[in-house]
């Protein structure tokens, strides 16, 4: 992405995150809030707005070309997701991500996704399996040409396809709120060249187990996949991450 990072927690990021926080077109209120939230989430995930940065609602609204209302609502949702946190005296800062955060999120992923994989392998829904296979076939050969956002999007597409194949919308709803934490961890591990290649080899093996209708193998491969990912991502992070105090 082309945006430049800010140099400090209170830095004005106007004109510095234009790759994500460009001016938005007019939209209805619900869609506008969702779009503002998604833009801010992506900017935080890609570290264009670094940990410890204090957000200025007026500056964000001006950058996006919207009123403060959708920005305020979007910020509230990102606080609930754990990307932002309230600070004494008012305002919010980008919450620092720790190895413990990542391991805790992957524990939740393991609980949700392992059950989803078993269900898909047992039921073997034709459309769901076709979509999973299509995701692997679409992305696996092209990983080396992908940028950061494309790698994140492809990985998300695979795992959401697994959840959607259960035909139970609550699987996706349960995981979406913590997915931004997963992606923040992934961004921090891009210097580990084999992470995404190995992950997609594992994706392919999981897809084959589901197609074969083997819930035990599918679950075992999925848990191994998540264990590998969480270990590598946590090890790639600093032992401690301290947020810069906001003023």
PDB file of C-alpha atoms in Angstrom:
ATOM      1  CA  UNK A   1       0.000   0.000   0.000  1.00  0.00           C
ATOM      2  CA  UNK A   2       1.216   3.481  -0.717  1.00  0.00           C
ATOM      3  CA  UNK A   3       0.387   5.365   2.462  1.00  0.00           C
ATOM      4  CA  UNK A   4       3.138   6.600   4.764  1.00  0.00           C
ATOM      5  CA  UNK A   5       3.212   5.735   8.424  1.00  0.00           C
ATOM      6  CA  UNK A   6       2.780   8.325  11.125  1.00  0.00           C
ATOM      7  CA  UNK A   7       5.724   9.161  13.309  1.00  0.00           C
ATOM      8  CA  UNK A   8       4.001   9.429  16.654  1.00  0.00           C
ATOM      9  CA  UNK A   9       0.811   8.641  18.547  1.00  0.00           C
ATOM     10  CA  UNK A  10      -0.681  12.110  18.132  1.00  0.00           C
ATOM     11  CA  UNK A  11       0.535  12.733  14.594  1.00  0.00           C
ATOM     12  CA  UNK A  12      -1.983  14.152  12.146  1.00  0.00           C
ATOM     13  CA  UNK A  13      -2.437  11.378   9.600  1.00  0.00           C
ATOM     14  CA  UNK A  14      -4.193  13.621   7.045  1.00  0.00           C
ATOM     15  CA  UNK A  15      -2.526  13.018   3.672  1.00  0.00           C
ATOM     16  CA  UNK A  16      -0.492  10.143   5.119  1.00  0.00           C
ATOM     17  CA  UNK A  17      -2.947   7.262   4.738  1.00  0.00           C
ATOM     18  CA  UNK A  18      -4.497   8.197   1.407  1.00  0.00           C
ATOM     19  CA  UNK A  19      -4.152   4.627   0.090  1.00  0.00           C
ATOM     20  CA  UNK A  20      -6.877   3.490   2.499  1.00  0.00           C
ATOM     21  CA  UNK A  21      -8.476   6.661   3.847  1.00  0.00           C
ATOM     22  CA  UNK A  22      -9.364   8.384   0.600  1.00  0.00           C
ATOM     23  CA  UNK A  23     -12.524  10.467   0.397  1.00  0.00           C
ATOM     24  CA  UNK A  24     -15.672   8.358   0.314  1.00  0.00           C
ATOM     25  CA  UNK A  25     -18.559   8.735  -2.142  1.00  0.00           C
ATOM     26  CA  UNK A  26     -22.038   9.622  -0.787  1.00  0.00           C
ATOM     27  CA  UNK A  27     -23.818   6.591   0.708  1.00  0.00           C
ATOM     28  CA  UNK A  28     -26.783   5.746   2.904  1.00  0.00           C
ATOM     29  CA  UNK A  29     -26.064   5.974   6.620  1.00  0.00           C
ATOM     30  CA  UNK A  30     -25.762   2.244   7.344  1.00  0.00           C
ATOM     31  CA  UNK A  31     -23.460   1.584   4.388  1.00  0.00           C
ATOM     32  CA  UNK A  32     -21.440   4.690   5.203  1.00  0.00           C
ATOM     33  CA  UNK A  33     -20.751   3.578   8.767  1.00  0.00           C
ATOM     34  CA  UNK A  34     -19.733   0.145   7.505  1.00  0.00           C
ATOM     35  CA  UNK A  35     -17.401   1.641   4.914  1.00  0.00           C
ATOM     36  CA  UNK A  36     -15.792   4.041   7.399  1.00  0.00           C
ATOM     37  CA  UNK A  37     -15.300   1.135   9.818  1.00  0.00           C
ATOM     38  CA  UNK A  38     -13.777  -1.062   7.123  1.00  0.00           C
ATOM     39  CA  UNK A  39     -11.415   1.691   5.952  1.00  0.00           C
ATOM     40  CA  UNK A  40     -10.206   2.376   9.477  1.00  0.00           C
ATOM     41  CA  UNK A  41      -9.870  -1.333  10.217  1.00  0.00           C
ATOM     42  CA  UNK A  42      -7.747  -1.874   7.116  1.00  0.00           C
ATOM     43  CA  UNK A  43      -5.554   1.142   7.846  1.00  0.00           C
ATOM     44  CA  UNK A  44      -4.901  -0.210  11.355  1.00  0.00           C
ATOM     45  CA  UNK A  45      -4.343  -3.755  10.118  1.00  0.00           C
ATOM     46  CA  UNK A  46      -1.815  -2.614   7.516  1.00  0.00           C
ATOM     47  CA  UNK A  47      -0.100  -0.468  10.185  1.00  0.00           C
ATOM     48  CA  UNK A  48      -0.715   2.737   8.270  1.00  0.00           C
ATOM     49  CA  UNK A  49      -2.128   3.893  11.604  1.00  0.00           C
ATOM     50  CA  UNK A  50       0.361   2.345  14.072  1.00  0.00           C
ATOM     51  CA  UNK A  51      -0.230   1.070  17.579  1.00  0.00           C
ATOM     52  CA  UNK A  52      -0.530   3.853  20.132  1.00  0.00           C
ATOM     53  CA  UNK A  53      -1.876   6.403  17.663  1.00  0.00           C
ATOM     54  CA  UNK A  54      -4.623   8.575  19.092  1.00  0.00           C
ATOM     55  CA  UNK A  55      -7.469   9.040  16.629  1.00  0.00           C
ATOM     56  CA  UNK A  56      -8.912  12.475  16.071  1.00  0.00           C
ATOM     57  CA  UNK A  57     -12.538  12.112  14.959  1.00  0.00           C
ATOM     58  CA  UNK A  58     -12.548  15.513  13.258  1.00  0.00           C
ATOM     59  CA  UNK A  59      -9.404  14.676  11.276  1.00  0.00           C
ATOM     60  CA  UNK A  60     -10.743  11.259  10.278  1.00  0.00           C
ATOM     61  CA  UNK A  61     -14.060  12.738   9.167  1.00  0.00           C
ATOM     62  CA  UNK A  62     -12.289  15.410   7.144  1.00  0.00           C
ATOM     63  CA  UNK A  63      -9.980  12.862   5.515  1.00  0.00           C
ATOM     64  CA  UNK A  64     -12.910  10.668   4.495  1.00  0.00           C
ATOM     65  CA  UNK A  65     -15.176  13.550   3.524  1.00  0.00           C
ATOM     66  CA  UNK A  66     -17.957  12.541   5.934  1.00  0.00           C
ATOM     67  CA  UNK A  67     -19.595  13.906   9.075  1.00  0.00           C
ATOM     68  CA  UNK A  68     -18.436  12.924  12.539  1.00  0.00           C
ATOM     69  CA  UNK A  69     -21.464  10.675  13.166  1.00  0.00           C
ATOM     70  CA  UNK A  70     -20.402   7.679  11.025  1.00  0.00           C
ATOM     71  CA  UNK A  71     -16.836   8.072  12.275  1.00  0.00           C
ATOM     72  CA  UNK A  72     -17.998   8.037  15.892  1.00  0.00           C
ATOM     73  CA  UNK A  73     -20.126   4.938  15.285  1.00  0.00           C
ATOM     74  CA  UNK A  74     -17.339   3.160  13.392  1.00  0.00           C
ATOM     75  CA  UNK A  75     -14.851   3.909  16.162  1.00  0.00           C
ATOM     76  CA  UNK A  76     -17.262   2.474  18.745  1.00  0.00           C
ATOM     77  CA  UNK A  77     -17.463  -0.769  16.734  1.00  0.00           C
ATOM     78  CA  UNK A  78     -13.675  -0.991  16.472  1.00  0.00           C
ATOM     79  CA  UNK A  79     -13.403  -0.545  20.231  1.00  0.00           C
ATOM     80  CA  UNK A  80     -15.711  -3.555  20.585  1.00  0.00           C
ATOM     81  CA  UNK A  81     -13.481  -5.528  18.215  1.00  0.00           C
ATOM     82  CA  UNK A  82     -10.417  -4.752  20.316  1.00  0.00           C
ATOM     83  CA  UNK A  83      -8.586  -2.704  17.678  1.00  0.00           C
ATOM     84  CA  UNK A  84      -9.096   0.565  19.534  1.00  0.00           C
ATOM     85  CA  UNK A  85      -9.252   1.303  23.234  1.00  0.00           C
ATOM     86  CA  UNK A  86     -10.547   4.170  25.311  1.00  0.00           C
ATOM     87  CA  UNK A  87      -8.019   6.295  27.159  1.00  0.00           C
ATOM     88  CA  UNK A  88      -8.408   8.275  30.391  1.00  0.00           C
ATOM     89  CA  UNK A  89      -9.717  11.729  29.726  1.00  0.00           C
ATOM     90  CA  UNK A  90     -11.540  10.687  26.574  1.00  0.00           C
ATOM     91  CA  UNK A  91     -10.590   9.644  23.087  1.00  0.00           C
ATOM     92  CA  UNK A  92      -9.295   6.381  21.666  1.00  0.00           C
ATOM     93  CA  UNK A  93      -5.935   4.972  20.625  1.00  0.00           C
ATOM     94  CA  UNK A  94      -4.955   2.052  18.441  1.00  0.00           C
ATOM     95  CA  UNK A  95      -4.519  -0.860  20.801  1.00  0.00           C
ATOM     96  CA  UNK A  96      -1.157  -2.634  20.784  1.00  0.00           C
ATOM     97  CA  UNK A  97      -1.178  -6.273  19.701  1.00  0.00           C
ATOM     98  CA  UNK A  98       0.662  -8.765  21.907  1.00  0.00           C
ATOM     99  CA  UNK A  99       1.629 -12.414  21.364  1.00  0.00           C
ATOM    100  CA  UNK A 100      -0.920 -13.348  24.040  1.00  0.00           C
ATOM    101  CA  UNK A 101      -3.674 -11.580  22.065  1.00  0.00           C
ATOM    102  CA  UNK A 102      -2.789 -13.629  19.015  1.00  0.00           C
ATOM    103  CA  UNK A 103      -2.651 -16.949  20.852  1.00  0.00           C
ATOM    104  CA  UNK A 104      -5.983 -16.236  22.560  1.00  0.00           C
ATOM    105  CA  UNK A 105      -7.644 -15.401  19.253  1.00  0.00           C
ATOM    106  CA  UNK A 106      -6.304 -18.581  17.687  1.00  0.00           C
ATOM    107  CA  UNK A 107      -7.708 -20.581  20.583  1.00  0.00           C
ATOM    108  CA  UNK A 108     -11.132 -19.166  19.703  1.00  0.00           C
ATOM    109  CA  UNK A 109     -10.533 -19.902  16.018  1.00  0.00           C
ATOM    110  CA  UNK A 110      -9.651 -23.507  16.798  1.00  0.00           C
ATOM    111  CA  UNK A 111     -12.881 -24.008  18.733  1.00  0.00           C
ATOM    112  CA  UNK A 112     -15.072 -22.518  16.013  1.00  0.00           C
ATOM    113  CA  UNK A 113     -13.331 -23.708  12.870  1.00  0.00           C
ATOM    114  CA  UNK A 114     -12.700 -27.275  14.018  1.00  0.00           C
ATOM    115  CA  UNK A 115     -16.415 -27.746  14.612  1.00  0.00           C
ATOM    116  CA  UNK A 116     -17.187 -26.150  11.256  1.00  0.00           C
ATOM    117  CA  UNK A 117     -14.769 -28.456   9.453  1.00  0.00           C
ATOM    118  CA  UNK A 118     -16.312 -31.542  11.045  1.00  0.00           C
ATOM    119  CA  UNK A 119     -19.773 -30.426   9.998  1.00  0.00           C
ATOM    120  CA  UNK A 120     -18.733 -29.761   6.405  1.00  0.00           C
ATOM    121  CA  UNK A 121     -16.951 -33.120   6.123  1.00  0.00           C
ATOM    122  CA  UNK A 122     -19.965 -34.938   7.529  1.00  0.00           C
ATOM    123  CA  UNK A 123     -22.586 -33.197   5.362  1.00  0.00           C
ATOM    124  CA  UNK A 124     -20.410 -32.687   2.239  1.00  0.00           C
ATOM    125  CA  UNK A 125     -22.466 -29.836   0.747  1.00  0.00           C
ATOM    126  CA  UNK A 126     -21.777 -29.773  -2.986  1.00  0.00           C
ATOM    127  CA  UNK A 127     -21.869 -26.001  -3.438  1.00  0.00           C
ATOM    128  CA  UNK A 128     -19.823 -25.379  -0.303  1.00  0.00           C
ATOM    129  CA  UNK A 129     -17.130 -27.862  -1.308  1.00  0.00           C
ATOM    130  CA  UNK A 130     -17.021 -26.445  -4.837  1.00  0.00           C
ATOM    131  CA  UNK A 131     -16.489 -22.960  -3.463  1.00  0.00           C
ATOM    132  CA  UNK A 132     -13.685 -24.104  -1.136  1.00  0.00           C
ATOM    133  CA  UNK A 133     -11.940 -25.897  -4.012  1.00  0.00           C
ATOM    134  CA  UNK A 134     -12.389 -22.839  -6.241  1.00  0.00           C
ATOM    135  CA  UNK A 135     -10.792 -20.548  -3.650  1.00  0.00           C
ATOM    136  CA  UNK A 136      -7.732 -22.808  -3.442  1.00  0.00           C
ATOM    137  CA  UNK A 137      -7.477 -23.112  -7.228  1.00  0.00           C
ATOM    138  CA  UNK A 138      -7.839 -19.351  -7.682  1.00  0.00           C
ATOM    139  CA  UNK A 139      -5.271 -18.174  -5.169  1.00  0.00           C
ATOM    140  CA  UNK A 140      -2.668 -20.888  -4.520  1.00  0.00           C
ATOM    141  CA  UNK A 141      -0.824 -20.538  -7.868  1.00  0.00           C
ATOM    142  CA  UNK A 142      -0.549 -16.754  -7.583  1.00  0.00           C
ATOM    143  CA  UNK A 143       0.599 -16.111  -4.011  1.00  0.00           C
ATOM    144  CA  UNK A 144       4.065 -14.936  -5.027  1.00  0.00           C
ATOM    145  CA  UNK A 145       2.534 -12.074  -7.011  1.00  0.00           C
ATOM    146  CA  UNK A 146       0.156 -10.938  -4.270  1.00  0.00           C
ATOM    147  CA  UNK A 147       0.593  -7.810  -2.195  1.00  0.00           C
ATOM    148  CA  UNK A 148      -0.248  -7.558   1.494  1.00  0.00           C
ATOM    149  CA  UNK A 149      -3.931  -6.763   1.085  1.00  0.00           C
ATOM    150  CA  UNK A 150      -4.367  -9.545  -1.495  1.00  0.00           C
ATOM    151  CA  UNK A 151      -2.728 -12.133   0.776  1.00  0.00           C
ATOM    152  CA  UNK A 152      -4.985 -11.153   3.643  1.00  0.00           C
ATOM    153  CA  UNK A 153      -8.070 -11.181   1.432  1.00  0.00           C
ATOM    154  CA  UNK A 154      -7.278 -14.611  -0.021  1.00  0.00           C
ATOM    155  CA  UNK A 155      -6.714 -16.181   3.397  1.00  0.00           C
ATOM    156  CA  UNK A 156      -9.934 -14.643   4.688  1.00  0.00           C
ATOM    157  CA  UNK A 157     -11.821 -15.943   1.661  1.00  0.00           C
ATOM    158  CA  UNK A 158     -10.693 -19.519   2.296  1.00  0.00           C
ATOM    159  CA  UNK A 159     -11.602 -19.579   5.967  1.00  0.00           C
ATOM    160  CA  UNK A 160     -14.922 -17.821   5.451  1.00  0.00           C
ATOM    161  CA  UNK A 161     -15.734 -20.349   2.711  1.00  0.00           C
ATOM    162  CA  UNK A 162     -15.201 -23.109   5.292  1.00  0.00           C
ATOM    163  CA  UNK A 163     -17.568 -21.422   7.714  1.00  0.00           C
ATOM    164  CA  UNK A 164     -20.181 -20.643   5.056  1.00  0.00           C
ATOM    165  CA  UNK A 165     -20.162 -24.259   3.844  1.00  0.00           C
ATOM    166  CA  UNK A 166     -21.732 -25.260   7.170  1.00  0.00           C
ATOM    167  CA  UNK A 167     -24.909 -23.455   6.079  1.00  0.00           C
ATOM    168  CA  UNK A 168     -24.992 -21.957   9.566  1.00  0.00           C
ATOM    169  CA  UNK A 169     -24.505 -18.195   9.414  1.00  0.00           C
ATOM    170  CA  UNK A 170     -23.577 -18.036  13.099  1.00  0.00           C
ATOM    171  CA  UNK A 171     -20.199 -19.661  12.455  1.00  0.00           C
ATOM    172  CA  UNK A 172     -19.141 -16.649  10.371  1.00  0.00           C
ATOM    173  CA  UNK A 173     -20.797 -14.189  12.742  1.00  0.00           C
ATOM    174  CA  UNK A 174     -18.860 -15.665  15.660  1.00  0.00           C
ATOM    175  CA  UNK A 175     -15.471 -15.311  13.969  1.00  0.00           C
ATOM    176  CA  UNK A 176     -15.742 -12.040  12.050  1.00  0.00           C
ATOM    177  CA  UNK A 177     -15.393  -9.778  15.145  1.00  0.00           C
ATOM    178  CA  UNK A 178     -11.921 -11.161  15.952  1.00  0.00           C
ATOM    179  CA  UNK A 179     -10.638 -11.563  12.403  1.00  0.00           C
ATOM    180  CA  UNK A 180      -8.955  -8.154  12.371  1.00  0.00           C
ATOM    181  CA  UNK A 181      -6.696  -9.359  15.209  1.00  0.00           C
ATOM    182  CA  UNK A 182      -5.737 -12.354  13.073  1.00  0.00           C
ATOM    183  CA  UNK A 183      -4.859 -10.116  10.139  1.00  0.00           C
ATOM    184  CA  UNK A 184      -2.815  -7.714  12.259  1.00  0.00           C
ATOM    185  CA  UNK A 185      -0.709 -10.684  13.306  1.00  0.00           C
ATOM    186  CA  UNK A 186      -0.329 -11.786   9.696  1.00  0.00           C
ATOM    187  CA  UNK A 187       0.898  -8.368   8.596  1.00  0.00           C
ATOM    188  CA  UNK A 188       3.615  -8.528  11.207  1.00  0.00           C
ATOM    189  CA  UNK A 189       4.862 -11.853   9.838  1.00  0.00           C
ATOM    190  CA  UNK A 190       5.254 -11.019   6.152  1.00  0.00           C
ATOM    191  CA  UNK A 191       9.023 -11.153   6.469  1.00  0.00           C
ATOM    192  CA  UNK A 192       8.694 -14.923   7.097  1.00  0.00           C
ATOM    193  CA  UNK A 193       8.659 -16.033   3.481  1.00  0.00           C
ATOM    194  CA  UNK A 194       7.270 -19.536   3.963  1.00  0.00           C
ATOM    195  CA  UNK A 195       4.257 -18.626   6.094  1.00  0.00           C
ATOM    196  CA  UNK A 196       1.725 -18.110   3.326  1.00  0.00           C
ATOM    197  CA  UNK A 197       3.106 -20.808   1.015  1.00  0.00           C
ATOM    198  CA  UNK A 198       2.907 -23.416   3.769  1.00  0.00           C
ATOM    199  CA  UNK A 199      -0.522 -22.162   4.823  1.00  0.00           C
ATOM    200  CA  UNK A 200      -1.946 -22.696   1.345  1.00  0.00           C
ATOM    201  CA  UNK A 201      -0.459 -26.181   1.107  1.00  0.00           C
ATOM    202  CA  UNK A 202      -2.362 -26.872   4.309  1.00  0.00           C
ATOM    203  CA  UNK A 203      -5.509 -25.242   2.926  1.00  0.00           C
ATOM    204  CA  UNK A 204      -5.369 -27.618  -0.022  1.00  0.00           C
ATOM    205  CA  UNK A 205      -4.988 -30.655   2.242  1.00  0.00           C
ATOM    206  CA  UNK A 206      -7.950 -29.539   4.356  1.00  0.00           C
ATOM    207  CA  UNK A 207     -10.074 -29.093   1.217  1.00  0.00           C
ATOM    208  CA  UNK A 208      -9.207 -32.643   0.088  1.00  0.00           C
ATOM    209  CA  UNK A 209     -10.165 -34.102   3.470  1.00  0.00           C
ATOM    210  CA  UNK A 210     -13.509 -32.326   3.318  1.00  0.00           C
ATOM    211  CA  UNK A 211     -14.129 -33.545  -0.225  1.00  0.00           C
ATOM    212  CA  UNK A 212     -13.324 -37.083   0.953  1.00  0.00           C
ATOM    213  CA  UNK A 213     -15.842 -36.766   3.785  1.00  0.00           C
ATOM    214  CA  UNK A 214     -13.304 -37.464   6.534  1.00  0.00           C
ATOM    215  CA  UNK A 215     -14.208 -35.315   9.569  1.00  0.00           C
ATOM    216  CA  UNK A 216     -11.421 -36.693  11.787  1.00  0.00           C
ATOM    217  CA  UNK A 217      -8.720 -35.935   9.221  1.00  0.00           C
ATOM    218  CA  UNK A 218     -10.249 -32.570   8.379  1.00  0.00           C
ATOM    219  CA  UNK A 219     -10.308 -31.517  12.017  1.00  0.00           C
ATOM    220  CA  UNK A 220      -6.771 -32.783  12.623  1.00  0.00           C
ATOM    221  CA  UNK A 221      -5.415 -30.903   9.601  1.00  0.00           C
ATOM    222  CA  UNK A 222      -7.285 -27.732  10.535  1.00  0.00           C
ATOM    223  CA  UNK A 223      -5.975 -27.763  14.107  1.00  0.00           C
ATOM    224  CA  UNK A 224      -2.443 -28.432  12.847  1.00  0.00           C
ATOM    225  CA  UNK A 225      -2.825 -25.543  10.413  1.00  0.00           C
ATOM    226  CA  UNK A 226      -3.935 -23.119  13.120  1.00  0.00           C
ATOM    227  CA  UNK A 227      -1.250 -24.312  15.533  1.00  0.00           C
ATOM    228  CA  UNK A 228       1.462 -23.738  12.928  1.00  0.00           C
ATOM    229  CA  UNK A 229       0.130 -20.299  12.095  1.00  0.00           C
ATOM    230  CA  UNK A 230      -0.311 -19.105  15.685  1.00  0.00           C
ATOM    231  CA  UNK A 231       3.154 -20.313  16.698  1.00  0.00           C
ATOM    232  CA  UNK A 232       4.907 -18.656  13.766  1.00  0.00           C
ATOM    233  CA  UNK A 233       2.974 -15.420  14.095  1.00  0.00           C
ATOM    234  CA  UNK A 234       3.473 -15.155  17.859  1.00  0.00           C
ATOM    235  CA  UNK A 235       7.199 -15.893  17.521  1.00  0.00           C
ATOM    236  CA  UNK A 236       7.523 -13.168  14.897  1.00  0.00           C
ATOM    237  CA  UNK A 237       6.208 -10.536  17.322  1.00  0.00           C
ATOM    238  CA  UNK A 238       8.228  -8.699  19.987  1.00  0.00           C
ATOM    239  CA  UNK A 239       8.029 -10.300  23.430  1.00  0.00           C
ATOM    240  CA  UNK A 240       6.255  -7.215  24.688  1.00  0.00           C
ATOM    241  CA  UNK A 241       4.509  -4.438  22.845  1.00  0.00           C
ATOM    242  CA  UNK A 242       4.054  -1.206  24.720  1.00  0.00           C
ATOM    243  CA  UNK A 243       1.703   1.439  23.408  1.00  0.00           C
ATOM    244  CA  UNK A 244       2.996   4.995  23.275  1.00  0.00           C
ATOM    245  CA  UNK A 245       0.994   7.070  25.763  1.00  0.00           C
ATOM    246  CA  UNK A 246      -1.526   9.445  24.196  1.00  0.00           C
ATOM    247  CA  UNK A 247      -1.677  13.040  25.326  1.00  0.00           C
TER     248      UNK A 247
END
